[in-house]
Amino acid sequence: MTPHSGSPGPDSTTDLDSAQRLMTRFTAQLTTQLDRLGHGNRRGSHEGVRQGGRDRPPTLVAVAHGSRDPEALRTVTALLDRVRALRPGLPVRLGHIELNQPLLADTLAALRGEAVLVPLLLSRGYHTKQDIPDAVAAAPHLAARIAAPLGPDPLLAEALHARLAEAARRAGAPYGTGAAGVAAPHRAGVVLAAAGSRDPDAAVDVARTAALLSARLGGVPVLPGYASGSGPTVPEAVRALTALGHDRVAVASYFTAPGRFATQCANAVQDLSATPGVAAAPLGAHPAVARLVVRRYEQAIAYAPLSPPAATVGV
């Protein structure tokens, strides 16, 4: 019987042994290379963050403005507690631009590795374009990325709507059953009270939020009013709505937390005795705001791998 028609002959056995040894050596080499590649990715690849392959995701650094009002720090702390509840295991830290501890520079100095800075600010402006990038530049030991500010976003319109409804209920809902919990739509008007800025991008962002809130309220007119900057002020916005026939005006507080500007804007509508209205609380720790903080963090990571120098992610 020939070797091809029965059991292998000596030459075939030798060939088979050689092939087995070659396959064993190739498999070992391939396993070693893959193992090295895996370890390399774990040490240096930022893509693993998105795939959940890393033991420790980049730290979320929430950047608050800061305020002398003690309620501001309590409110931001409550907001970050909600963020932690949404993402258990995510390291979350707080840093303030001014007025409160911890300051952003101190928070960044204490961190190592990777970080995503999420401004708890509602529009573009000097803080997002200058102060926060400067703080990151002063922390070259970090691989950091700066997320977009919270606003504008439909989730903020959701939270603003909820705060208006709460204010109307506290006031006994004297303004009918319109979409805002204020007046019927043809009588209601809302002033979106914001901090104000000399940066024209800030006004664009606030105007977009006003449009989102108006749509959320079923077409109730929403005019921006500012505590500082080029205006219009909150009283001027209230008067403009009244002149157009909207005799029930509410103020939506477009602030992350309580503070001097938020109080100033809330008082403005009450000072106009001819135009009774309600003033809503700031956004605070509303669940929609917490979801938005997580969204901005995730958008910043998904945009591109983390790498120094820091870059700002626009949305």
CSV table of C-alpha atoms in Angstrom, one decimal:
chain,number,residue,atom,x,y,z
A,1,MET,CA,0.0,0.0,0.0
A,2,THR,CA,1.4,3.4,-0.9
A,3,PRO,CA,1.7,6.1,1.7
A,4,HIS,CA,-1.1,8.1,0.0
A,5,SER,CA,-3.6,5.3,0.4
A,6,GLY,CA,-3.1,4.2,4.0
A,7,SER,CA,-1.2,5.1,7.1
A,8,PRO,CA,1.5,7.8,6.6
A,9,GLY,CA,5.0,6.7,5.8
A,10,PRO,CA,8.2,8.0,7.4
A,11,ASP,CA,8.4,11.0,5.2
A,12,SER,CA,4.8,12.0,5.9
A,13,THR,CA,5.3,11.6,9.6
A,14,THR,CA,8.3,13.9,9.5
A,15,ASP,CA,6.4,16.5,7.4
A,16,LEU,CA,3.5,16.3,9.9
A,17,ASP,CA,5.8,16.8,12.9
A,18,SER,CA,7.5,19.8,11.3
A,19,ALA,CA,4.1,21.4,10.5
A,20,GLN,CA,2.9,20.9,14.1
A,21,ARG,CA,6.1,22.4,15.5
A,22,LEU,CA,5.7,25.4,13.1
A,23,MET,CA,2.1,25.9,14.1
A,24,THR,CA,3.0,25.7,17.8
A,25,ARG,CA,5.8,28.3,17.4
A,26,PHE,CA,3.5,30.6,15.3
A,27,THR,CA,0.7,30.4,17.8
A,28,ALA,CA,3.1,31.2,20.7
A,29,GLN,CA,4.5,34.2,18.8
A,30,LEU,CA,1.0,35.4,17.9
A,31,THR,CA,-0.2,35.1,21.5
A,32,THR,CA,2.8,37.1,22.8
A,33,GLN,CA,2.3,39.8,20.2
A,34,LEU,CA,-1.4,40.1,21.0
A,35,ASP,CA,-0.7,40.1,24.7
A,36,ARG,CA,1.8,42.9,24.3
A,37,LEU,CA,-0.6,44.8,22.1
A,38,GLY,CA,-3.3,44.4,24.7
A,39,HIS,CA,-1.1,45.7,27.5
A,40,GLY,CA,0.0,48.6,25.3
A,41,ASN,CA,-3.6,49.6,24.7
A,42,ARG,CA,-4.4,49.4,28.4
A,43,ARG,CA,-1.4,51.7,29.1
A,44,GLY,CA,-1.7,54.3,26.4
A,45,SER,CA,-4.9,54.0,24.3
A,46,HIS,CA,-7.7,56.4,25.1
A,47,GLU,CA,-10.0,54.6,22.8
A,48,GLY,CA,-10.5,52.0,25.6
A,49,VAL,CA,-12.4,54.7,27.6
A,50,ARG,CA,-15.2,54.6,25.1
A,51,GLN,CA,-15.3,50.8,25.0
A,52,GLY,CA,-15.4,50.4,28.7
A,53,GLY,CA,-12.0,48.6,28.6
A,54,ARG,CA,-10.3,50.7,31.2
A,55,ASP,CA,-10.5,50.2,34.9
A,56,ARG,CA,-10.7,54.0,35.6
A,57,PRO,CA,-12.5,56.4,33.2
A,58,PRO,CA,-11.3,60.0,32.9
A,59,THR,CA,-12.3,62.1,35.8
A,60,LEU,CA,-15.3,64.3,35.3
A,61,VAL,CA,-14.4,67.8,36.6
A,62,ALA,CA,-17.5,69.9,36.9
A,63,VAL,CA,-16.5,73.6,36.6
A,64,ALA,CA,-18.8,75.9,38.5
A,65,HIS,CA,-18.6,79.7,38.5
A,66,GLY,CA,-18.8,80.2,42.2
A,67,SER,CA,-20.9,82.5,44.4
A,68,ARG,CA,-20.9,84.1,47.8
A,69,ASP,CA,-24.4,82.7,48.3
A,70,PRO,CA,-24.0,79.5,50.4
A,71,GLU,CA,-26.9,77.9,48.6
A,72,ALA,CA,-24.8,77.9,45.4
A,73,LEU,CA,-22.3,75.4,46.7
A,74,ARG,CA,-25.1,73.2,48.2
A,75,THR,CA,-27.0,73.2,45.0
A,76,VAL,CA,-24.0,72.3,42.9
A,77,THR,CA,-23.1,69.5,45.3
A,78,ALA,CA,-26.6,68.1,45.0
A,79,LEU,CA,-26.3,68.2,41.2
A,80,LEU,CA,-23.1,66.3,41.3
A,81,ASP,CA,-24.6,63.7,43.6
A,82,ARG,CA,-27.2,63.1,40.9
A,83,VAL,CA,-24.4,62.8,38.3
A,84,ARG,CA,-22.7,60.2,40.5
A,85,ALA,CA,-26.0,58.3,40.8
A,86,LEU,CA,-26.3,58.2,37.0
A,87,ARG,CA,-22.8,56.9,36.5
A,88,PRO,CA,-21.7,54.8,39.5
A,89,GLY,CA,-17.9,54.4,39.5
A,90,LEU,CA,-17.2,57.6,37.6
A,91,PRO,CA,-14.8,59.8,39.4
A,92,VAL,CA,-16.4,63.3,39.8
A,93,ARG,CA,-14.7,66.3,41.1
A,94,LEU,CA,-15.7,70.0,41.5
A,95,GLY,CA,-13.7,73.1,40.7
A,96,HIS,CA,-14.8,76.8,40.9
A,97,ILE,CA,-13.6,79.6,38.7
A,98,GLU,CA,-13.8,82.0,41.6
A,99,LEU,CA,-15.4,82.7,45.0
A,100,ASN,CA,-15.7,79.1,46.3
A,101,GLN,CA,-13.5,76.3,47.3
A,102,PRO,CA,-12.2,74.2,45.8
A,103,LEU,CA,-10.8,76.4,43.0
A,104,LEU,CA,-10.4,74.8,39.6
A,105,ALA,CA,-6.6,75.2,39.7
A,106,ASP,CA,-6.4,73.3,43.0
A,107,THR,CA,-8.7,70.5,41.7
A,108,LEU,CA,-6.6,70.0,38.6
A,109,ALA,CA,-3.4,70.1,40.6
A,110,ALA,CA,-4.5,67.2,42.7
A,111,LEU,CA,-5.5,65.0,39.8
A,112,ARG,CA,-3.4,62.6,37.7
A,113,GLY,CA,-4.1,60.9,34.4
A,114,GLU,CA,-7.0,61.9,32.3
A,115,ALA,CA,-9.8,64.4,32.9
A,116,VAL,CA,-12.8,65.9,31.1
A,117,LEU,CA,-13.8,69.3,32.2
A,118,VAL,CA,-17.6,70.0,32.0
A,119,PRO,CA,-18.4,73.7,32.5
A,120,LEU,CA,-21.6,74.1,34.5
A,121,LEU,CA,-22.1,77.2,32.4
A,122,LEU,CA,-25.0,77.9,30.2
A,123,SER,CA,-23.4,79.6,27.2
A,124,ARG,CA,-20.1,80.4,25.5
A,125,GLY,CA,-18.2,83.3,26.9
A,126,TYR,CA,-15.0,84.5,28.5
A,127,HIS,CA,-15.0,81.7,31.1
A,128,THR,CA,-15.3,78.9,28.6
A,129,LYS,CA,-13.0,80.5,26.0
A,130,GLN,CA,-10.3,81.9,28.4
A,131,ASP,CA,-10.5,81.0,32.1
A,132,ILE,CA,-11.0,77.3,31.8
A,133,PRO,CA,-8.5,76.7,28.9
A,134,ASP,CA,-5.9,78.8,30.9
A,135,ALA,CA,-6.5,76.6,34.0
A,136,VAL,CA,-5.9,73.4,31.9
A,137,ALA,CA,-2.8,74.9,30.3
A,138,ALA,CA,-1.4,75.4,33.8
A,139,ALA,CA,-1.9,71.7,34.5
A,140,PRO,CA,0.4,70.1,31.9
A,141,HIS,CA,0.5,66.8,33.9
A,142,LEU,CA,-3.1,66.1,32.8
A,143,ALA,CA,-4.4,64.7,29.6
A,144,ALA,CA,-7.6,66.8,29.4
A,145,ARG,CA,-10.4,67.8,27.2
A,146,ILE,CA,-12.9,70.6,27.8
A,147,ALA,CA,-16.5,69.8,27.0
A,148,ALA,CA,-19.0,72.3,25.6
A,149,PRO,CA,-21.0,74.4,28.1
A,150,LEU,CA,-24.4,73.0,29.1
A,151,GLY,CA,-26.4,75.4,27.0
A,152,PRO,CA,-28.2,75.6,24.7
A,153,ASP,CA,-29.8,72.1,24.9
A,154,PRO,CA,-33.4,70.8,24.9
A,155,LEU,CA,-32.7,69.3,28.3
A,156,LEU,CA,-32.3,72.8,29.7
A,157,ALA,CA,-35.7,73.8,28.2
A,158,GLU,CA,-37.1,70.7,30.0
A,159,ALA,CA,-35.7,71.8,33.3
A,160,LEU,CA,-36.7,75.5,32.8
A,161,HIS,CA,-40.3,74.4,32.0
A,162,ALA,CA,-40.4,72.3,35.2
A,163,ARG,CA,-39.1,75.2,37.3
A,164,LEU,CA,-41.8,77.5,35.9
A,165,ALA,CA,-44.5,75.0,36.7
A,166,GLU,CA,-43.2,74.6,40.2
A,167,ALA,CA,-43.2,78.4,40.7
A,168,ALA,CA,-46.8,78.6,39.4
A,169,ARG,CA,-47.9,75.9,41.8
A,170,ARG,CA,-46.3,77.7,44.7
A,171,ALA,CA,-48.2,80.8,43.7
A,172,GLY,CA,-51.5,79.0,43.6
A,173,ALA,CA,-51.5,78.8,39.8
A,174,PRO,CA,-53.2,82.1,39.4
A,175,TYR,CA,-52.4,82.3,35.8
A,176,GLY,CA,-54.6,79.7,34.3
A,177,THR,CA,-53.6,76.4,32.8
A,178,GLY,CA,-51.4,77.3,30.0
A,179,ALA,CA,-48.4,75.3,28.9
A,180,ALA,CA,-46.0,77.2,31.3
A,181,GLY,CA,-48.4,77.0,34.2
A,182,VAL,CA,-48.8,80.7,33.8
A,183,ALA,CA,-51.4,82.3,31.6
A,184,ALA,CA,-53.3,81.0,28.7
A,185,PRO,CA,-50.9,81.2,25.7
A,186,HIS,CA,-52.3,84.4,24.2
A,187,ARG,CA,-51.8,86.2,27.5
A,188,ALA,CA,-48.6,84.6,28.8
A,189,GLY,CA,-45.1,85.7,28.3
A,190,VAL,CA,-41.8,84.5,29.8
A,191,VAL,CA,-38.5,86.4,30.4
A,192,LEU,CA,-35.5,84.1,30.3
A,193,ALA,CA,-33.3,85.8,32.9
A,194,ALA,CA,-29.6,85.2,32.2
A,195,ALA,CA,-26.3,86.6,33.6
A,196,GLY,CA,-25.3,88.4,30.4
A,197,SER,CA,-21.9,88.8,28.7
A,198,ARG,CA,-20.1,91.1,26.3
A,199,ASP,CA,-19.3,88.0,24.2
A,200,PRO,CA,-21.8,88.0,21.3
A,201,ASP,CA,-21.7,84.2,21.2
A,202,ALA,CA,-23.3,84.2,24.7
A,203,ALA,CA,-26.3,86.2,23.4
A,204,VAL,CA,-26.7,83.7,20.5
A,205,ASP,CA,-26.7,80.8,22.9
A,206,VAL,CA,-29.3,82.4,25.2
A,207,ALA,CA,-31.5,83.3,22.2
A,208,ARG,CA,-31.4,79.6,21.1
A,209,THR,CA,-32.4,78.5,24.6
A,210,ALA,CA,-35.3,81.1,24.5
A,211,ALA,CA,-36.5,79.5,21.3
A,212,LEU,CA,-36.3,76.0,22.7
A,213,LEU,CA,-38.3,77.0,25.8
A,214,SER,CA,-40.9,78.8,23.7
A,215,ALA,CA,-41.4,75.6,21.6
A,216,ARG,CA,-41.6,73.6,24.8
A,217,LEU,CA,-44.3,75.9,26.1
A,218,GLY,CA,-46.4,75.6,23.0
A,219,GLY,CA,-45.4,78.9,21.4
A,220,VAL,CA,-45.5,81.2,24.5
A,221,PRO,CA,-43.2,84.1,23.7
A,222,VAL,CA,-39.9,84.0,25.5
A,223,LEU,CA,-37.6,87.0,25.6
A,224,PRO,CA,-34.1,87.1,27.0
A,225,GLY,CA,-33.3,89.5,29.8
A,226,TYR,CA,-29.9,90.1,31.3
A,227,ALA,CA,-28.5,91.0,34.7
A,228,SER,CA,-25.4,92.5,33.1
A,229,GLY,CA,-23.9,93.2,29.7
A,230,SER,CA,-25.5,95.0,26.9
A,231,GLY,CA,-29.1,94.2,27.7
A,232,PRO,CA,-32.0,94.2,27.5
A,233,THR,CA,-32.4,94.0,31.3
A,234,VAL,CA,-35.1,91.8,32.8
A,235,PRO,CA,-37.4,94.8,33.6
A,236,GLU,CA,-37.0,96.0,30.0
A,237,ALA,CA,-37.9,92.5,28.7
A,238,VAL,CA,-40.9,92.4,31.0
A,239,ARG,CA,-42.1,95.8,29.7
A,240,ALA,CA,-41.6,94.7,26.1
A,241,LEU,CA,-43.9,91.7,26.7
A,242,THR,CA,-46.5,93.8,28.5
A,243,ALA,CA,-46.5,96.3,25.6
A,244,LEU,CA,-47.3,93.4,23.3
A,245,GLY,CA,-50.4,92.5,25.3
A,246,HIS,CA,-48.9,89.8,27.5
A,247,ASP,CA,-50.2,90.8,30.9
A,248,ARG,CA,-49.1,87.7,32.8
A,249,VAL,CA,-45.3,87.4,32.7
A,250,ALA,CA,-43.1,84.8,34.4
A,251,VAL,CA,-39.4,84.9,34.8
A,252,ALA,CA,-37.4,81.7,34.1
A,253,SER,CA,-34.2,81.7,36.0
A,254,TYR,CA,-31.4,80.7,33.5
A,255,PHE,CA,-28.8,80.1,36.2
A,256,THR,CA,-27.2,76.9,37.3
A,257,ALA,CA,-27.5,77.8,41.0
A,258,PRO,CA,-28.7,80.5,43.3
A,259,GLY,CA,-26.6,83.7,43.5
A,260,ARG,CA,-26.6,87.5,43.3
A,261,PHE,CA,-27.7,87.6,39.7
A,262,ALA,CA,-30.4,85.0,40.1
A,263,THR,CA,-31.9,86.9,43.1
A,264,GLN,CA,-31.6,90.2,41.3
A,265,CYS,CA,-33.5,88.9,38.3
A,266,ALA,CA,-36.2,87.2,40.4
A,267,ASN,CA,-36.8,90.4,42.3
A,268,ALA,CA,-37.1,92.4,39.1
A,269,VAL,CA,-40.5,91.1,38.1
A,270,GLN,CA,-41.9,91.5,41.5
A,271,ASP,CA,-40.9,95.2,41.5
A,272,LEU,CA,-43.1,95.8,38.5
A,273,SER,CA,-46.3,95.9,40.5
A,274,ALA,CA,-48.4,96.6,37.4
A,275,THR,CA,-47.3,93.3,35.9
A,276,PRO,CA,-47.9,90.4,38.4
A,277,GLY,CA,-45.9,87.4,37.7
A,278,VAL,CA,-44.0,84.4,39.1
A,279,ALA,CA,-40.2,83.9,39.3
A,280,ALA,CA,-38.9,80.4,39.0
A,281,ALA,CA,-36.0,78.9,40.8
A,282,PRO,CA,-32.7,78.4,39.1
A,283,LEU,CA,-32.1,75.1,37.3
A,284,GLY,CA,-30.2,73.6,40.2
A,285,ALA,CA,-30.1,69.8,40.7
A,286,HIS,CA,-32.9,69.1,38.3
A,287,PRO,CA,-32.6,65.5,36.9
A,288,ALA,CA,-32.5,66.8,33.3
A,289,VAL,CA,-29.5,69.0,34.2
A,290,ALA,CA,-27.7,66.0,35.7
A,291,ARG,CA,-28.3,64.0,32.5
A,292,LEU,CA,-26.9,66.8,30.5
A,293,VAL,CA,-23.7,66.9,32.5
A,294,VAL,CA,-23.2,63.2,31.7
A,295,ARG,CA,-24.1,63.8,28.1
A,296,ARG,CA,-21.5,66.6,27.7
A,297,TYR,CA,-18.9,64.3,29.4
A,298,GLU,CA,-19.6,61.5,27.0
A,299,GLN,CA,-19.7,63.8,24.0
A,300,ALA,CA,-16.2,65.1,24.8
A,301,ILE,CA,-14.8,61.5,25.1
A,302,ALA,CA,-16.6,60.3,21.9
A,303,TYR,CA,-15.3,63.3,19.9
A,304,ALA,CA,-11.7,62.2,19.9
A,305,PRO,CA,-9.1,60.4,22.0
A,306,LEU,CA,-8.0,62.4,25.0
A,307,SER,CA,-4.6,64.0,24.4
A,308,PRO,CA,-2.6,67.0,25.5
A,309,PRO,CA,-2.9,69.8,24.8
A,310,ALA,CA,-6.5,70.2,25.9
A,311,ALA,CA,-9.1,71.1,23.3
A,312,THR,CA,-12.6,72.3,23.6
A,313,VAL,CA,-15.3,70.1,22.1
A,314,GLY,CA,-18.2,72.0,20.5
A,315,VAL,CA,-21.6,70.6,20.0
